[in-house]
mmCIF file of C-alpha atoms and ligand atoms in Angstrom:
data_model
loop_
_atom_site.group_PDB
_atom_site.id
_atom_site.type_symbol
_atom_site.label_atom_id
_atom_site.label_comp_id
_atom_site.label_asym_id
_atom_site.label_seq_id
_atom_site.Cartn_x
_atom_site.Cartn_y
_atom_site.Cartn_z
ATOM 1 C CA UNK A 538 -36.110 -34.763 -44.070
ATOM 2 C CA UNK A 539 -38.130 -32.386 -41.883
ATOM 3 C CA UNK A 540 -38.465 -33.535 -38.274
ATOM 4 C CA UNK A 541 -42.253 -33.594 -38.468
ATOM 5 C CA UNK A 542 -44.612 -35.482 -40.758
ATOM 6 C CA UNK A 543 -46.440 -33.811 -43.637
ATOM 7 C CA UNK A 544 -49.467 -34.468 -45.835
ATOM 8 C CA UNK A 545 -47.217 -36.610 -48.062
ATOM 9 C CA UNK A 546 -46.773 -39.127 -45.236
ATOM 10 C CA UNK A 547 -50.411 -40.142 -44.799
ATOM 11 C CA UNK A 548 -53.086 -41.807 -46.928
ATOM 12 C CA UNK A 549 -56.205 -39.698 -46.477
ATOM 13 C CA UNK A 550 -58.608 -41.804 -48.535
ATOM 14 C CA UNK A 551 -61.876 -42.139 -46.577
ATOM 15 C CA UNK A 552 -60.141 -40.966 -43.405
ATOM 16 C CA UNK A 553 -61.501 -38.300 -41.051
ATOM 17 C CA UNK A 554 -58.924 -35.542 -40.745
ATOM 18 C CA UNK A 555 -59.192 -33.057 -37.891
ATOM 19 C CA UNK A 556 -57.590 -29.931 -39.305
ATOM 20 C CA UNK A 557 -56.559 -27.024 -37.037
ATOM 21 C CA UNK A 558 -56.307 -23.824 -39.083
ATOM 22 C CA UNK A 559 -55.949 -20.170 -38.078
ATOM 23 C CA UNK A 560 -58.927 -18.310 -39.537
ATOM 24 C CA UNK A 561 -58.568 -15.490 -36.976
ATOM 25 C CA UNK A 562 -59.290 -12.422 -39.112
ATOM 26 C CA UNK A 563 -59.792 -8.687 -38.638
ATOM 27 C CA UNK A 564 -63.472 -7.945 -38.008
ATOM 28 C CA UNK A 565 -65.332 -4.675 -38.643
ATOM 29 C CA UNK A 566 -66.521 -3.650 -35.156
ATOM 30 C CA UNK A 567 -69.683 -2.003 -36.564
ATOM 31 C CA UNK A 568 -70.913 -4.742 -38.899
ATOM 32 C CA UNK A 569 -69.089 -7.814 -37.494
ATOM 33 C CA UNK A 570 -68.023 -8.608 -41.056
ATOM 34 C CA UNK A 571 -64.643 -10.151 -41.895
ATOM 35 C CA UNK A 572 -62.408 -7.414 -43.343
ATOM 36 C CA UNK A 573 -59.665 -9.562 -44.827
ATOM 37 C CA UNK A 574 -59.945 -13.202 -45.923
ATOM 38 C CA UNK A 575 -56.228 -13.867 -46.537
ATOM 39 C CA UNK A 576 -55.953 -16.594 -43.888
ATOM 40 C CA UNK A 577 -59.105 -18.325 -45.161
ATOM 41 C CA UNK A 578 -57.660 -18.325 -48.677
ATOM 42 C CA UNK A 579 -54.271 -19.756 -47.690
ATOM 43 C CA UNK A 580 -55.646 -22.523 -45.463
ATOM 44 C CA UNK A 581 -58.237 -23.201 -48.185
ATOM 45 C CA UNK A 582 -55.422 -24.643 -50.304
ATOM 46 C CA UNK A 583 -54.497 -27.202 -47.613
ATOM 47 C CA UNK A 584 -58.145 -28.164 -47.175
ATOM 48 C CA UNK A 585 -58.624 -28.490 -50.940
ATOM 49 C CA UNK A 586 -55.643 -30.814 -51.185
ATOM 50 C CA UNK A 587 -56.896 -32.994 -48.331
ATOM 51 C CA UNK A 588 -60.420 -33.426 -49.716
ATOM 52 C CA UNK A 589 -59.025 -34.081 -53.194
ATOM 53 C CA UNK A 590 -57.028 -36.875 -51.553
ATOM 54 C CA UNK A 591 -60.289 -38.334 -50.233
ATOM 55 C CA UNK A 592 -60.352 -37.009 -46.669
ATOM 56 C CA UNK A 593 -63.450 -36.140 -44.662
ATOM 57 C CA UNK A 594 -62.366 -32.711 -43.483
ATOM 58 C CA UNK A 595 -63.328 -31.506 -40.004
ATOM 59 C CA UNK A 596 -61.970 -28.036 -39.361
ATOM 60 C CA UNK A 597 -61.192 -26.459 -36.004
ATOM 61 C CA UNK A 598 -60.436 -22.744 -35.767
ATOM 62 C CA UNK A 599 -60.667 -19.739 -33.471
ATOM 63 C CA UNK A 600 -61.747 -16.133 -33.939
ATOM 64 C CA UNK A 601 -60.897 -13.414 -31.409
ATOM 65 C CA UNK A 602 -60.674 -13.848 -27.667
ATOM 66 C CA UNK A 603 -63.667 -14.372 -25.341
ATOM 67 C CA UNK A 604 -64.881 -10.999 -24.081
ATOM 68 C CA UNK A 605 -63.506 -9.071 -27.050
ATOM 69 C CA UNK A 606 -65.669 -7.680 -29.889
ATOM 70 C CA UNK A 607 -64.070 -9.884 -32.542
ATOM 71 C CA UNK A 608 -64.974 -13.064 -30.641
ATOM 72 C CA UNK A 609 -67.739 -14.218 -32.982
ATOM 73 C CA UNK A 610 -69.073 -17.535 -34.336
ATOM 74 C CA UNK A 611 -67.502 -18.986 -37.492
ATOM 75 C CA UNK A 612 -70.594 -19.065 -39.747
ATOM 76 C CA UNK A 613 -69.192 -16.287 -41.970
ATOM 77 C CA UNK A 614 -65.839 -18.067 -42.167
ATOM 78 C CA UNK A 615 -67.636 -21.195 -43.430
ATOM 79 C CA UNK A 616 -69.404 -19.170 -46.130
ATOM 80 C CA UNK A 617 -66.153 -17.540 -47.238
ATOM 81 C CA UNK A 618 -64.334 -20.874 -47.260
ATOM 82 C CA UNK A 619 -67.124 -22.288 -49.433
ATOM 83 C CA UNK A 620 -66.599 -19.421 -51.882
ATOM 84 C CA UNK A 621 -62.812 -19.858 -51.894
ATOM 85 C CA UNK A 622 -63.117 -23.594 -52.590
ATOM 86 C CA UNK A 623 -66.246 -23.384 -54.793
ATOM 87 C CA UNK A 624 -67.546 -26.271 -52.701
ATOM 88 C CA UNK A 625 -70.232 -26.541 -50.012
ATOM 89 C CA UNK A 626 -68.850 -26.187 -46.506
ATOM 90 C CA UNK A 627 -71.064 -27.470 -43.705
ATOM 91 C CA UNK A 628 -71.123 -25.497 -40.475
ATOM 92 C CA UNK A 629 -72.463 -26.404 -37.038
ATOM 93 C CA UNK A 630 -72.964 -24.060 -34.161
ATOM 94 C CA UNK A 631 -71.244 -26.568 -31.893
ATOM 95 C CA UNK A 632 -67.653 -27.630 -31.148
ATOM 96 C CA UNK A 633 -67.810 -31.166 -29.748
ATOM 97 C CA UNK A 634 -71.406 -31.668 -28.556
ATOM 98 C CA UNK A 635 -74.007 -34.056 -29.954
ATOM 99 C CA UNK A 636 -74.700 -32.008 -33.099
ATOM 100 C CA UNK A 637 -70.992 -31.785 -33.955
ATOM 101 C CA UNK A 638 -70.433 -35.491 -33.289
ATOM 102 C CA UNK A 639 -73.431 -36.611 -35.346
ATOM 103 C CA UNK A 640 -72.415 -34.401 -38.281
ATOM 104 C CA UNK A 641 -68.829 -35.692 -38.193
ATOM 105 C CA UNK A 642 -70.009 -39.318 -38.196
ATOM 106 C CA UNK A 643 -72.191 -38.671 -41.253
ATOM 107 C CA UNK A 644 -69.436 -36.977 -43.312
ATOM 108 C CA UNK A 645 -68.505 -38.595 -46.614
ATOM 109 C CA UNK A 646 -65.150 -38.616 -48.320
ATOM 110 C CA UNK A 647 -64.481 -35.173 -49.873
ATOM 111 C CA UNK A 648 -66.930 -33.322 -47.601
ATOM 112 C CA UNK A 649 -65.976 -30.395 -45.399
ATOM 113 C CA UNK A 650 -67.286 -29.378 -41.990
ATOM 114 C CA UNK A 651 -66.283 -26.296 -40.007
ATOM 115 C CA UNK A 652 -66.966 -26.531 -36.266
ATOM 116 C CA UNK A 653 -67.739 -23.426 -34.232
ATOM 117 C CA UNK A 654 -65.189 -21.073 -32.649
ATOM 118 C CA UNK A 655 -63.012 -23.399 -30.577
ATOM 119 C CA UNK A 656 -62.417 -20.617 -28.040
ATOM 120 C CA UNK A 657 -66.057 -21.108 -27.034
ATOM 121 C CA UNK A 658 -64.629 -24.088 -25.095
ATOM 122 C CA UNK A 659 -63.754 -22.636 -21.699
ATOM 123 C CA UNK A 660 -60.459 -24.504 -21.232
ATOM 124 C CA UNK A 661 -59.177 -23.984 -24.775
ATOM 125 C CA UNK A 662 -56.808 -21.156 -23.857
ATOM 126 C CA UNK A 663 -55.491 -22.732 -20.663
ATOM 127 C CA UNK A 664 -51.755 -23.366 -21.148
ATOM 128 C CA UNK A 665 -50.896 -27.048 -21.023
ATOM 129 C CA UNK A 666 -48.765 -29.873 -22.367
ATOM 130 C CA UNK A 667 -50.136 -32.185 -25.091
ATOM 131 C CA UNK A 668 -50.698 -34.864 -22.404
ATOM 132 C CA UNK A 669 -52.557 -32.477 -20.099
ATOM 133 C CA UNK A 670 -54.739 -31.162 -22.914
ATOM 134 C CA UNK A 671 -55.442 -34.652 -24.243
ATOM 135 C CA UNK A 672 -57.525 -35.205 -21.091
ATOM 136 C CA UNK A 673 -59.739 -32.204 -21.856
ATOM 137 C CA UNK A 674 -63.286 -32.730 -23.048
ATOM 138 C CA UNK A 675 -62.532 -31.207 -26.461
ATOM 139 C CA UNK A 676 -59.918 -33.852 -27.245
ATOM 140 C CA UNK A 677 -61.725 -36.702 -25.479
ATOM 141 C CA UNK A 678 -64.876 -36.133 -27.544
ATOM 142 C CA UNK A 679 -63.366 -35.385 -30.956
ATOM 143 C CA UNK A 680 -60.250 -37.572 -31.151
ATOM 144 C CA UNK A 681 -62.168 -40.913 -31.227
ATOM 145 C CA UNK A 682 -64.023 -39.663 -34.326
ATOM 146 C CA UNK A 683 -60.834 -38.801 -36.248
ATOM 147 C CA UNK A 684 -58.013 -40.783 -37.871
ATOM 148 C CA UNK A 685 -55.428 -38.032 -38.104
ATOM 149 C CA UNK A 686 -54.712 -34.532 -36.786
ATOM 150 C CA UNK A 687 -53.407 -31.957 -39.270
ATOM 151 C CA UNK A 688 -52.004 -28.794 -37.743
ATOM 152 C CA UNK A 689 -51.922 -26.057 -40.369
ATOM 153 C CA UNK A 690 -52.157 -23.188 -37.880
ATOM 154 C CA UNK A 691 -48.605 -21.844 -37.804
ATOM 155 C CA UNK A 692 -50.022 -18.444 -36.786
ATOM 156 C CA UNK A 693 -51.368 -20.027 -33.565
ATOM 157 C CA UNK A 694 -48.381 -22.329 -32.944
ATOM 158 C CA UNK A 695 -47.042 -20.052 -30.191
ATOM 159 C CA UNK A 696 -50.106 -20.915 -28.083
ATOM 160 C CA UNK A 697 -49.976 -24.083 -25.932
ATOM 161 C CA UNK A 698 -53.758 -24.287 -26.286
ATOM 162 C CA UNK A 699 -55.913 -27.427 -26.188
ATOM 163 C CA UNK A 700 -56.791 -27.529 -29.903
ATOM 164 C CA UNK A 701 -53.207 -26.690 -30.928
ATOM 165 C CA UNK A 702 -51.334 -29.350 -28.945
ATOM 166 C CA UNK A 703 -53.874 -31.707 -27.284
ATOM 167 C CA UNK A 704 -54.648 -33.964 -30.253
ATOM 168 C CA UNK A 705 -50.951 -34.628 -30.945
ATOM 169 C CA UNK A 706 -50.795 -36.845 -27.830
ATOM 170 C CA UNK A 707 -53.529 -39.202 -29.054
ATOM 171 C CA UNK A 708 -53.685 -39.089 -32.883
ATOM 172 C CA UNK A 709 -51.159 -39.473 -35.697
ATOM 173 C CA UNK A 710 -50.241 -35.807 -36.208
ATOM 174 C CA UNK A 711 -48.839 -34.046 -39.239
ATOM 175 C CA UNK A 712 -48.156 -30.529 -40.488
ATOM 176 C CA UNK A 713 -50.448 -28.980 -43.098
ATOM 177 C CA UNK A 714 -49.053 -27.142 -46.116
ATOM 178 C CA UNK A 715 -49.200 -23.660 -44.542
ATOM 179 C CA UNK A 716 -47.388 -24.905 -41.435
ATOM 180 C CA UNK A 717 -44.816 -26.655 -43.626
ATOM 181 C CA UNK A 718 -44.249 -23.604 -45.856
ATOM 182 C CA UNK A 719 -43.962 -21.137 -42.981
ATOM 183 C CA UNK A 720 -41.459 -23.320 -41.125
ATOM 184 C CA UNK A 721 -39.390 -23.883 -44.244
ATOM 185 C CA UNK A 722 -39.192 -20.160 -45.049
ATOM 186 C CA UNK A 723 -38.464 -19.106 -41.480
ATOM 187 C CA UNK A 724 -35.924 -21.833 -40.877
ATOM 188 C CA UNK A 725 -34.160 -20.828 -44.083
ATOM 189 C CA UNK A 726 -33.511 -17.312 -42.797
ATOM 190 C CA UNK A 727 -32.819 -18.203 -39.198
ATOM 191 C CA UNK A 728 -30.699 -21.314 -39.627
ATOM 192 C CA UNK A 729 -28.910 -20.919 -42.923
ATOM 193 C CA UNK A 730 -29.310 -17.304 -44.040
ATOM 194 C CA UNK A 731 -27.376 -16.401 -47.154
ATOM 195 C CA UNK A 732 -25.108 -13.506 -46.226
ATOM 196 C CA UNK A 733 -25.289 -10.598 -45.932
ATOM 197 C CA UNK A 734 -28.569 -10.934 -44.060
ATOM 198 C CA UNK A 735 -30.548 -7.790 -43.274
ATOM 199 C CA UNK A 736 -33.377 -7.439 -40.756
ATOM 200 C CA UNK A 737 -35.642 -4.422 -41.294
ATOM 201 C CA UNK A 738 -37.644 -3.687 -38.164
ATOM 202 C CA UNK A 739 -40.372 -1.058 -38.187
ATOM 203 C CA UNK A 740 -43.954 -0.527 -37.142
ATOM 204 C CA UNK A 741 -45.736 1.022 -34.202
ATOM 205 C CA UNK A 742 -44.875 -1.529 -31.519
ATOM 206 C CA UNK A 743 -41.281 -1.665 -30.348
ATOM 207 C CA UNK A 744 -41.792 -4.191 -27.523
ATOM 208 C CA UNK A 745 -40.106 -7.169 -29.190
ATOM 209 C CA UNK A 746 -37.547 -5.253 -31.262
ATOM 210 C CA UNK A 747 -34.795 -5.502 -28.636
ATOM 211 C CA UNK A 748 -35.202 -9.271 -28.161
ATOM 212 C CA UNK A 749 -35.291 -9.916 -31.918
ATOM 213 C CA UNK A 750 -32.243 -7.707 -32.608
ATOM 214 C CA UNK A 751 -30.314 -9.253 -29.739
ATOM 215 C CA UNK A 752 -31.125 -12.802 -30.874
ATOM 216 C CA UNK A 753 -30.279 -12.313 -34.546
ATOM 217 C CA UNK A 754 -27.061 -10.385 -33.838
ATOM 218 C CA UNK A 755 -25.761 -12.632 -31.070
ATOM 219 C CA UNK A 756 -26.416 -15.745 -33.136
ATOM 220 C CA UNK A 757 -24.726 -14.297 -36.207
ATOM 221 C CA UNK A 758 -27.962 -14.471 -38.211
ATOM 222 C CA UNK A 759 -28.231 -10.789 -39.165
ATOM 223 C CA UNK A 760 -25.375 -8.638 -40.412
ATOM 224 C CA UNK A 761 -27.480 -5.464 -40.328
ATOM 225 C CA UNK A 762 -30.550 -4.383 -38.402
ATOM 226 C CA UNK A 763 -32.257 -1.372 -40.002
ATOM 227 C CA UNK A 764 -34.783 0.440 -37.821
ATOM 228 C CA UNK A 765 -37.785 2.560 -38.785
ATOM 229 C CA UNK A 766 -41.223 3.514 -37.515
ATOM 230 C CA UNK A 767 -41.614 3.752 -33.740
ATOM 231 C CA UNK A 768 -38.831 1.176 -33.387
ATOM 232 C CA UNK A 769 -36.511 3.651 -35.112
ATOM 233 C CA UNK A 770 -37.588 6.327 -32.631
ATOM 234 C CA UNK A 771 -36.720 4.187 -29.598
ATOM 235 C CA UNK A 772 -33.353 3.274 -31.121
ATOM 236 C CA UNK A 773 -32.683 6.991 -31.756
ATOM 237 C CA UNK A 774 -33.410 7.745 -28.095
ATOM 238 C CA UNK A 775 -31.000 4.953 -27.117
ATOM 239 C CA UNK A 776 -28.407 6.693 -29.282
ATOM 240 C CA UNK A 777 -28.835 9.796 -27.144
ATOM 241 C CA UNK A 778 -31.262 11.886 -29.256
ATOM 242 C CA UNK A 779 -34.043 13.958 -27.747
ATOM 243 C CA UNK A 780 -36.870 13.579 -30.300
ATOM 244 C CA UNK A 781 -38.845 16.554 -28.965
ATOM 245 C CA UNK A 782 -41.917 16.740 -26.757
ATOM 246 C CA UNK A 783 -44.704 15.099 -28.825
ATOM 247 C CA UNK A 784 -42.519 12.156 -29.849
ATOM 248 C CA UNK A 785 -40.949 11.554 -26.430
ATOM 249 C CA UNK A 786 -44.398 11.772 -24.808
ATOM 250 C CA UNK A 787 -45.767 9.235 -27.300
ATOM 251 C CA UNK A 788 -42.976 6.773 -26.449
ATOM 252 C CA UNK A 789 -43.564 7.245 -22.725
ATOM 253 C CA UNK A 790 -47.322 6.793 -23.104
ATOM 254 C CA UNK A 791 -46.784 3.579 -25.074
ATOM 255 C CA UNK A 792 -44.411 2.309 -22.368
ATOM 256 C CA UNK A 793 -41.503 1.962 -24.808
ATOM 257 C CA UNK A 794 -38.845 3.831 -22.798
ATOM 258 C CA UNK A 795 -38.077 0.723 -20.743
ATOM 259 C CA UNK A 796 -36.287 -0.690 -23.796
ATOM 260 C CA UNK A 797 -33.749 2.121 -24.039
ATOM 261 C CA UNK A 798 -31.102 0.759 -21.628
ATOM 262 C CA UNK A 799 -31.074 -2.667 -23.298
ATOM 263 C CA UNK A 800 -30.802 -1.116 -26.765
ATOM 264 C CA UNK A 801 -27.937 1.139 -25.609
ATOM 265 C CA UNK A 802 -26.047 -1.925 -24.426
ATOM 266 C CA UNK A 803 -26.732 -3.804 -27.677
ATOM 267 C CA UNK A 804 -25.556 -0.812 -29.729
ATOM 268 C CA UNK A 805 -22.312 -0.682 -27.762
ATOM 269 C CA UNK A 806 -21.766 -4.366 -28.585
ATOM 270 C CA UNK A 807 -22.699 -4.125 -32.256
ATOM 271 C CA UNK A 808 -21.920 -0.505 -33.188
ATOM 272 C CA UNK A 809 -21.727 -1.148 -36.927
ATOM 273 C CA UNK A 810 -24.609 -3.577 -37.331
ATOM 274 C CA UNK A 811 -27.496 -1.435 -36.060
ATOM 275 C CA UNK A 812 -28.726 1.447 -38.226
ATOM 276 C CA UNK A 813 -30.976 4.255 -37.051
ATOM 277 C CA UNK A 814 -32.589 6.951 -39.243
ATOM 278 C CA UNK A 815 -30.311 9.864 -40.167
ATOM 279 C CA UNK A 816 -33.296 12.019 -41.101
ATOM 280 C CA UNK A 817 -37.063 11.893 -40.620
ATOM 281 C CA UNK A 818 -40.283 13.402 -41.957
ATOM 282 C CA UNK A 819 -42.445 15.393 -39.560
ATOM 283 C CA UNK A 820 -45.950 16.758 -40.012
ATOM 284 C CA UNK A 821 -46.366 20.527 -40.044
ATOM 285 C CA UNK A 822 -49.886 21.822 -40.791
ATOM 286 C CA UNK A 823 -50.811 18.528 -42.396
ATOM 287 C CA UNK A 824 -47.764 18.622 -44.688
ATOM 288 C CA UNK A 825 -44.582 16.530 -44.848
ATOM 289 C CA UNK A 826 -41.337 18.273 -43.946
ATOM 290 C CA UNK A 827 -38.006 16.510 -43.630
ATOM 291 C CA UNK A 828 -35.321 17.232 -41.054
ATOM 292 C CA UNK A 829 -31.953 15.697 -40.177
ATOM 293 C CA UNK A 830 -31.695 14.049 -36.759
ATOM 294 C CA UNK A 831 -28.877 16.523 -36.025
ATOM 295 C CA UNK A 832 -31.598 19.213 -35.941
ATOM 296 C CA UNK A 833 -33.484 17.445 -33.116
ATOM 297 C CA UNK A 834 -35.450 18.086 -30.934
ATOM 298 C CA UNK A 835 -38.510 18.774 -33.072
ATOM 299 C CA UNK A 836 -41.846 20.078 -31.870
ATOM 300 C CA UNK A 837 -43.665 18.154 -34.587
ATOM 301 C CA UNK A 838 -44.723 14.506 -34.747
ATOM 302 C CA UNK A 839 -42.393 12.196 -36.698
ATOM 303 C CA UNK A 840 -44.335 10.071 -39.179
ATOM 304 C CA UNK A 841 -41.715 8.679 -41.575
ATOM 305 C CA UNK A 842 -38.018 8.187 -42.267
ATOM 306 C CA UNK A 843 -36.390 10.822 -44.522
ATOM 307 C CA UNK A 844 -34.796 10.742 -47.988
ATOM 308 C CA UNK A 845 -31.192 10.288 -46.757
ATOM 309 C CA UNK A 846 -32.239 7.343 -44.584
ATOM 310 C CA UNK A 847 -34.040 5.784 -47.534
ATOM 311 C CA UNK A 848 -30.836 6.146 -49.585
ATOM 312 C CA UNK A 849 -28.665 4.610 -46.897
ATOM 313 C CA UNK A 850 -31.057 1.688 -46.214
ATOM 314 C CA UNK A 851 -31.612 1.046 -49.940
ATOM 315 C CA UNK A 852 -27.858 0.615 -50.439
ATOM 316 C CA UNK A 853 -27.670 -1.945 -47.637
ATOM 317 C CA UNK A 854 -30.744 -3.775 -48.992
ATOM 318 C CA UNK A 855 -29.133 -3.796 -52.462
ATOM 319 C CA UNK A 856 -26.153 -5.792 -51.124
ATOM 320 C CA UNK A 857 -28.291 -8.271 -49.156
ATOM 321 C CA UNK A 858 -28.758 -11.954 -49.974
ATOM 322 C CA UNK A 859 -31.427 -12.523 -47.277
ATOM 323 C CA UNK A 860 -33.925 -9.993 -45.959
ATOM 324 C CA UNK A 861 -36.492 -10.168 -43.179
ATOM 325 C CA UNK A 862 -38.968 -7.308 -43.392
ATOM 326 C CA UNK A 863 -41.217 -6.732 -40.401
ATOM 327 C CA UNK A 864 -43.043 -3.443 -39.999
ATOM 328 C CA UNK A 865 -43.566 -0.266 -42.051
ATOM 329 C CA UNK A 866 -41.132 2.679 -41.849
ATOM 330 C CA UNK A 867 -43.795 5.186 -40.847
ATOM 331 C CA UNK A 868 -47.478 6.040 -40.847
ATOM 332 C CA UNK A 869 -47.982 4.743 -44.398
ATOM 333 C CA UNK A 870 -51.770 5.101 -44.097
ATOM 334 C CA UNK A 871 -51.238 8.915 -44.397
ATOM 335 C CA UNK A 872 -50.508 9.779 -48.023
ATOM 336 C CA UNK A 873 -47.771 12.289 -47.251
ATOM 337 C CA UNK A 874 -45.915 9.721 -45.177
ATOM 338 C CA UNK A 875 -46.045 6.601 -47.323
ATOM 339 C CA UNK A 876 -42.754 7.486 -49.074
ATOM 340 C CA UNK A 877 -40.261 5.797 -46.687
ATOM 341 C CA UNK A 878 -42.261 2.579 -46.461
ATOM 342 C CA UNK A 879 -42.922 2.537 -50.200
ATOM 343 C CA UNK A 880 -39.300 3.063 -51.203
ATOM 344 C CA UNK A 881 -37.827 0.578 -48.743
ATOM 345 C CA UNK A 882 -40.466 -2.041 -49.623
ATOM 346 C CA UNK A 883 -39.826 -1.405 -53.336
ATOM 347 C CA UNK A 884 -36.100 -1.921 -52.744
ATOM 348 C CA UNK A 885 -36.793 -5.239 -51.016
ATOM 349 C CA UNK A 886 -39.150 -6.284 -53.829
ATOM 350 C CA UNK A 887 -36.546 -5.390 -56.478
ATOM 351 C CA UNK A 888 -33.730 -7.208 -54.694
ATOM 352 C CA UNK A 889 -32.545 -10.661 -55.765
ATOM 353 C CA UNK A 890 -32.300 -11.677 -52.104
ATOM 354 C CA UNK A 891 -34.581 -14.185 -50.412
ATOM 355 C CA UNK A 892 -37.127 -11.860 -48.796
ATOM 356 C CA UNK A 893 -39.378 -12.896 -45.942
ATOM 357 C CA UNK A 894 -42.150 -10.482 -45.032
ATOM 358 C CA UNK A 895 -44.419 -10.792 -42.009
ATOM 359 C CA UNK A 896 -46.522 -9.207 -39.287
ATOM 360 C CA UNK A 897 -50.085 -7.855 -39.576
ATOM 361 C CA UNK A 898 -49.387 -4.272 -40.673
ATOM 362 C CA UNK A 899 -46.468 -5.278 -42.876
ATOM 363 C CA UNK A 900 -48.586 -7.648 -44.916
ATOM 364 C CA UNK A 901 -51.287 -4.958 -45.170
ATOM 365 C CA UNK A 902 -48.648 -2.466 -46.428
ATOM 366 C CA UNK A 903 -47.211 -4.976 -48.904
ATOM 367 C CA UNK A 904 -50.718 -5.701 -50.228
ATOM 368 C CA UNK A 905 -51.609 -1.991 -50.394
ATOM 369 C CA UNK A 906 -48.435 -1.310 -52.396
ATOM 370 C CA UNK A 907 -49.158 -4.249 -54.719
ATOM 371 C CA UNK A 908 -45.813 -5.890 -53.908
ATOM 372 C CA UNK A 909 -46.910 -9.255 -52.442
ATOM 373 C CA UNK A 910 -46.022 -11.163 -55.615
ATOM 374 C CA UNK A 911 -42.501 -9.696 -55.689
ATOM 375 C CA UNK A 912 -41.542 -10.978 -52.233
ATOM 376 C CA UNK A 913 -40.073 -14.481 -51.816
ATOM 377 C CA UNK A 914 -42.353 -15.328 -48.912
ATOM 378 C CA UNK A 915 -45.181 -13.469 -47.175
ATOM 379 C CA UNK A 916 -46.036 -14.921 -43.757
ATOM 380 C CA UNK A 917 -49.622 -14.775 -42.488
ATOM 381 C CA UNK A 918 -48.470 -15.006 -38.877
ATOM 382 C CA UNK A 919 -48.218 -12.229 -36.303
ATOM 383 C CA UNK A 920 -47.237 -13.255 -32.769
ATOM 384 C CA UNK A 921 -45.982 -16.695 -33.826
ATOM 385 C CA UNK A 922 -43.599 -15.155 -36.348
ATOM 386 C CA UNK A 923 -42.252 -12.695 -33.783
ATOM 387 C CA UNK A 924 -41.671 -15.461 -31.224
ATOM 388 C CA UNK A 925 -39.929 -17.559 -33.879
ATOM 389 C CA UNK A 926 -37.671 -14.625 -34.780
ATOM 390 C CA UNK A 927 -36.799 -14.230 -31.096
ATOM 391 C CA UNK A 928 -35.529 -17.806 -31.135
ATOM 392 C CA UNK A 929 -38.374 -19.208 -29.043
ATOM 393 C CA UNK A 930 -39.702 -22.742 -29.411
ATOM 394 C CA UNK A 931 -43.335 -22.762 -30.544
ATOM 395 C CA UNK A 932 -45.432 -25.316 -28.579
ATOM 396 C CA UNK A 933 -47.513 -26.248 -31.654
ATOM 397 C CA UNK A 934 -44.368 -27.091 -33.622
ATOM 398 C CA UNK A 935 -42.673 -28.867 -30.720
ATOM 399 C CA UNK A 936 -45.810 -31.023 -30.328
ATOM 400 C CA UNK A 937 -45.724 -32.007 -34.027
ATOM 401 C CA UNK A 938 -42.058 -32.981 -33.777
ATOM 402 C CA UNK A 939 -42.709 -35.013 -30.642
ATOM 403 C CA UNK A 940 -45.644 -36.751 -32.352
ATOM 404 C CA UNK A 941 -43.411 -37.645 -35.315
ATOM 405 C CA UNK A 942 -40.883 -39.249 -32.944
ATOM 406 C CA UNK A 943 -43.505 -41.437 -31.341
HETATM 407 C C1 LIG B 1172 -52.909 -14.429 -34.294
HETATM 408 O O1 LIG B 1172 -53.709 -13.810 -35.014
HETATM 409 O O2 LIG B 1172 -51.768 -13.998 -34.001
HETATM 410 C C2 LIG B 1172 -53.307 -15.803 -33.834
HETATM 411 O O3 LIG B 1172 -54.545 -16.148 -34.351
HETATM 412 C C3 LIG B 1172 -53.296 -15.926 -32.331
HETATM 413 O O4 LIG B 1172 -54.277 -15.122 -31.746
HETATM 414 P P1 LIG B 1172 -54.189 -14.743 -30.205
HETATM 415 O O5 LIG B 1172 -53.095 -13.724 -30.069
HETATM 416 O O6 LIG B 1172 -55.553 -14.205 -29.840
HETATM 417 O O7 LIG B 1172 -53.853 -15.998 -29.440
#
């Protein structure tokens, strides 16, 4: 029994369901067009199920942050959702005003309405408890028109925002299918990982890598942490390597050097669990050239892990029973430097282990390599996934559990 309610616990026939999804998508800054509709497709399945069960579906979602270029209305999202579902999706340029309220009241069973970008509500992003947020205008105006709140937005569950937690204090509240699936997959690797369990951490942002590694090693979740990408570079520095001017400067500019002391300490505690690259690929005149870390420092930028590292990591992956893959091994967008990412991702795809893949660039790399189908679970979440992997409680999930208790 999960400790929150799901779609199976509620009769949706002729009921108005307020459904919080995460449609936040990458937007082309020139054309304002949605570049990737993955999130719309996955939440589309939850919405389809609800309307097939007879619900009147009212959808709440956000896009971007106020003041940023990707903060746009949700008209396009409604059109794309309509295409995904092959059903008309109504859209109003309003969140909880008269137009929105009138349209909700007129909805019939099986109809779908997408309200406008919920972050257009000034207090949406204010942090608060479910009780505090339930007093906000957004909740006060919409909750009386709904019978049930469905939170499907796992990717926004790390935000204690009004539309994420507020309705759980005043409406029966349940998890949507995406929320349910994400929690099941993540809980499987964090609570009962089949051993050996390997975490592969890569990508261009090292900020959270220390906290994740510390959490999964100290709690006996991971047996190995394999590092690549910029994360690998910071771990190499913590091991005492001088990566050479361009690479050290890059780490300083990105403010990543502050992690070094903490990583050093963690490596002393878990000397055999943490792996760093033994060789790398650098760019010389636009070409790939490999060098062992024993040859450091290098005057050239490091863009990938090398062949020996791939061999070493592939062997560890081959023995694994659970794998968490977050982040590419290098600058995979450059053809000469896709090799490390491709080979490690291929090894994960070929493994029999339960493989969980997540994080914006990771999913993009998995899609680009055509490996999405081979992975056990591909998460659509970014920040929420990272916070979950660091052992943090997500307010959106806590609120659903609390609602189930009451
Ligand atoms: C995400 O894409 O991680 C979520 O939609 C949350 O977006 P935010 O970081 O702007 O709150």
